[in-house]
Tab-separated table of C-alpha atoms in Angstrom:
chain	number	residue	atom	x	y	z
A	1	UNK	CA	14.304	7.336	5.057
A	2	UNK	CA	11.659	5.686	7.223
A	3	UNK	CA	8.799	3.584	5.835
A	4	UNK	CA	5.948	2.635	8.131
A	5	UNK	CA	2.194	1.967	8.050
A	6	UNK	CA	0.129	5.152	8.148
A	7	UNK	CA	-3.555	6.063	8.165
A	8	UNK	CA	-4.630	7.027	4.623
A	9	UNK	CA	-7.196	9.399	6.146
A	10	UNK	CA	-4.563	11.438	7.999
A	11	UNK	CA	-4.211	14.998	6.666
A	12	UNK	CA	-0.677	14.419	5.369
A	13	UNK	CA	-1.691	11.203	3.583
A	14	UNK	CA	-4.782	12.914	2.138
A	15	UNK	CA	-2.558	15.658	0.716
A	16	UNK	CA	-0.188	13.132	-0.843
A	17	UNK	CA	-3.054	11.079	-2.322
A	18	UNK	CA	-4.605	14.251	-3.775
A	19	UNK	CA	-1.302	15.050	-5.487
A	20	UNK	CA	-1.148	11.477	-6.802
A	21	UNK	CA	-4.712	11.810	-8.122
A	22	UNK	CA	-3.843	15.058	-9.912
A	23	UNK	CA	-0.721	13.517	-11.442
A	24	UNK	CA	-2.644	10.493	-12.741
A	25	UNK	CA	-5.518	12.650	-14.041
A	26	UNK	CA	-2.985	14.631	-16.081
A	27	UNK	CA	-1.703	11.404	-17.703
A	28	UNK	CA	-4.836	9.311	-18.252
A	29	UNK	CA	-8.589	9.631	-18.782
A	30	UNK	CA	-10.792	8.757	-15.792
A	31	UNK	CA	-11.757	5.345	-17.189
A	32	UNK	CA	-8.073	4.323	-17.297
A	33	UNK	CA	-7.331	5.413	-13.714
A	34	UNK	CA	-7.784	2.625	-11.192
A	35	UNK	CA	-7.093	4.546	-7.982
A	36	UNK	CA	-8.069	3.240	-4.563
A	37	UNK	CA	-9.823	5.725	-2.280
A	38	UNK	CA	-8.401	6.508	1.139
A	39	UNK	CA	-11.336	4.640	2.683
A	40	UNK	CA	-10.574	1.551	0.549
A	41	UNK	CA	-6.943	1.738	1.701
A	42	UNK	CA	-8.112	1.351	5.330
A	43	UNK	CA	-9.604	-2.104	4.793
A	44	UNK	CA	-8.192	-5.018	6.843
A	45	UNK	CA	-6.702	-6.763	3.775
A	46	UNK	CA	-4.724	-3.625	2.788
A	47	UNK	CA	-1.361	-2.324	4.019
A	48	UNK	CA	-0.804	1.384	3.340
A	49	UNK	CA	2.673	2.739	4.060
A	50	UNK	CA	4.242	6.153	4.006
A	51	UNK	CA	7.845	7.052	3.233
A	52	UNK	CA	9.234	9.815	5.424
A	53	UNK	CA	12.360	11.912	4.937
A	54	UNK	CA	13.348	14.241	7.764
A	55	UNK	CA	9.928	13.686	9.333
A	56	UNK	CA	7.974	14.720	6.217
A	57	UNK	CA	5.727	12.328	4.295
A	58	UNK	CA	7.085	12.303	0.735
A	59	UNK	CA	5.839	8.990	-0.667
A	60	UNK	CA	3.348	6.191	-0.210
A	61	UNK	CA	2.266	2.808	-1.441
A	62	UNK	CA	-0.230	0.081	-0.673
A	63	UNK	CA	-0.823	-3.583	-1.232
A	64	UNK	CA	-4.120	-5.390	-0.985
A	65	UNK	CA	-4.308	-9.143	-0.608
A	66	UNK	CA	-6.864	-10.676	-2.951
A	67	UNK	CA	-8.300	-14.098	-3.783
A	68	UNK	CA	-10.301	-13.294	-6.919
A	69	UNK	CA	-7.872	-14.785	-9.449
A	70	UNK	CA	-5.737	-17.020	-7.262
A	71	UNK	CA	-4.153	-15.532	-4.129
A	72	UNK	CA	-1.945	-12.504	-4.755
A	73	UNK	CA	-1.143	-9.042	-3.541
A	74	UNK	CA	-2.002	-6.103	-5.749
A	75	UNK	CA	0.373	-3.162	-5.475
A	76	UNK	CA	-1.511	0.149	-5.472
A	77	UNK	CA	-0.866	3.856	-5.013
A	78	UNK	CA	2.944	3.890	-5.235
A	79	UNK	CA	3.715	7.603	-5.451
A	80	UNK	CA	6.645	9.856	-4.529
A	81	UNK	CA	6.613	13.633	-4.619
A	82	UNK	CA	8.446	14.991	-7.650
A	83	UNK	CA	11.148	16.713	-5.564
A	84	UNK	CA	12.093	13.361	-4.001
A	85	UNK	CA	12.094	11.092	-7.064
A	86	UNK	CA	15.321	9.356	-7.984
A	87	UNK	CA	16.308	8.763	-4.333
A	88	UNK	CA	15.272	5.112	-4.160
A	89	UNK	CA	12.037	5.745	-2.275
A	90	UNK	CA	9.769	3.910	-4.713
A	91	UNK	CA	12.090	0.905	-4.655
A	92	UNK	CA	12.097	0.886	-0.846
A	93	UNK	CA	8.293	1.191	-0.757
A	94	UNK	CA	7.963	-1.717	-3.197
A	95	UNK	CA	10.363	-3.858	-1.153
A	96	UNK	CA	8.376	-3.112	2.016
A	97	UNK	CA	5.117	-4.112	0.343
A	98	UNK	CA	6.639	-7.281	-1.119
A	99	UNK	CA	8.110	-8.243	2.284
A	100	UNK	CA	4.665	-7.815	3.854
A	101	UNK	CA	3.159	-10.186	1.287
A	102	UNK	CA	5.915	-12.769	1.682
A	103	UNK	CA	5.633	-12.651	5.491
A	104	UNK	CA	1.911	-13.348	5.125
A	105	UNK	CA	2.499	-16.340	2.878
A	106	UNK	CA	1.382	-14.594	-0.318
A	107	UNK	CA	3.677	-15.745	-3.106
A	108	UNK	CA	2.691	-13.441	-5.950
A	109	UNK	CA	2.582	-9.664	-6.434
A	110	UNK	CA	0.675	-8.048	-9.284
A	111	UNK	CA	0.131	-4.498	-10.437
A	112	UNK	CA	-1.433	-2.316	-13.066
A	113	UNK	CA	0.354	0.797	-14.255
A	114	UNK	CA	0.156	3.052	-17.260
A	115	UNK	CA	2.064	3.336	-20.508
A	116	UNK	CA	2.903	7.014	-19.839
A	117	UNK	CA	5.024	6.227	-16.768
A	118	UNK	CA	8.386	5.018	-18.115
A	119	UNK	CA	10.129	5.465	-14.745
A	120	UNK	CA	7.593	3.215	-13.015
A	121	UNK	CA	7.782	0.627	-15.801
A	122	UNK	CA	11.587	0.658	-15.554
A	123	UNK	CA	11.516	0.265	-11.773
A	124	UNK	CA	9.077	-2.633	-11.903
A	125	UNK	CA	11.143	-4.401	-14.579
A	126	UNK	CA	14.322	-3.932	-12.485
A	127	UNK	CA	12.506	-5.429	-9.502
A	128	UNK	CA	11.623	-8.535	-11.527
A	129	UNK	CA	8.064	-7.805	-12.641
A	130	UNK	CA	7.058	-9.164	-16.044
A	131	UNK	CA	4.148	-8.283	-18.313
A	132	UNK	CA	0.998	-10.373	-18.158
A	133	UNK	CA	-2.637	-10.253	-19.226
A	134	UNK	CA	-5.219	-8.318	-17.203
A	135	UNK	CA	-6.054	-9.950	-13.872
A	136	UNK	CA	-8.865	-9.842	-11.335
A	137	UNK	CA	-11.597	-7.444	-12.440
A	138	UNK	CA	-9.422	-5.504	-14.909
A	139	UNK	CA	-10.411	-5.342	-18.564
A	140	UNK	CA	-7.892	-4.881	-21.377
A	141	UNK	CA	-6.946	-1.208	-21.761
A	142	UNK	CA	-4.440	0.104	-24.331
A	143	UNK	CA	-3.202	2.607	-21.716
A	144	UNK	CA	-2.550	-0.066	-19.061
A	145	UNK	CA	0.352	-2.416	-18.457
A	146	UNK	CA	-0.273	-5.421	-16.213
A	147	UNK	CA	2.684	-7.042	-14.458
A	148	UNK	CA	3.458	-9.696	-11.869
A	149	UNK	CA	6.330	-11.099	-9.861
A	150	UNK	CA	6.635	-14.361	-7.919
A	151	UNK	CA	7.863	-13.722	-4.385
A	152	UNK	CA	10.385	-15.977	-2.631
């Protein structure tokens, strides 16, 4: 497994993001999907990484550093292809994103995920994330779960 920054506009990243979009659209209505576009993932305050196995891109994740509700990093777009789930890729992606925040002096990671993703909720809880109220520009949504974790 190799995790490194990649261009979200690359063809392989575009394919992966399209599959992520389709997956989320199957689980939630449009108003409950808070997906970042590939262009938004290219902004200077965002790190977008890809997880590669045997040279193939099989997962991704991003973190954007924000100052709208205190300083924190918001985890976005963590996704692994179905055939590669259960191999620890999401955990490794999360650890890479958290390490990036910590190295930049950002002491808090936050995220929004959905109630229909028990595997994601379980992973985040195992990594030390705890439930919280909506943050930043998010409004309460019965389909959303908001979480955060202090970083060492």
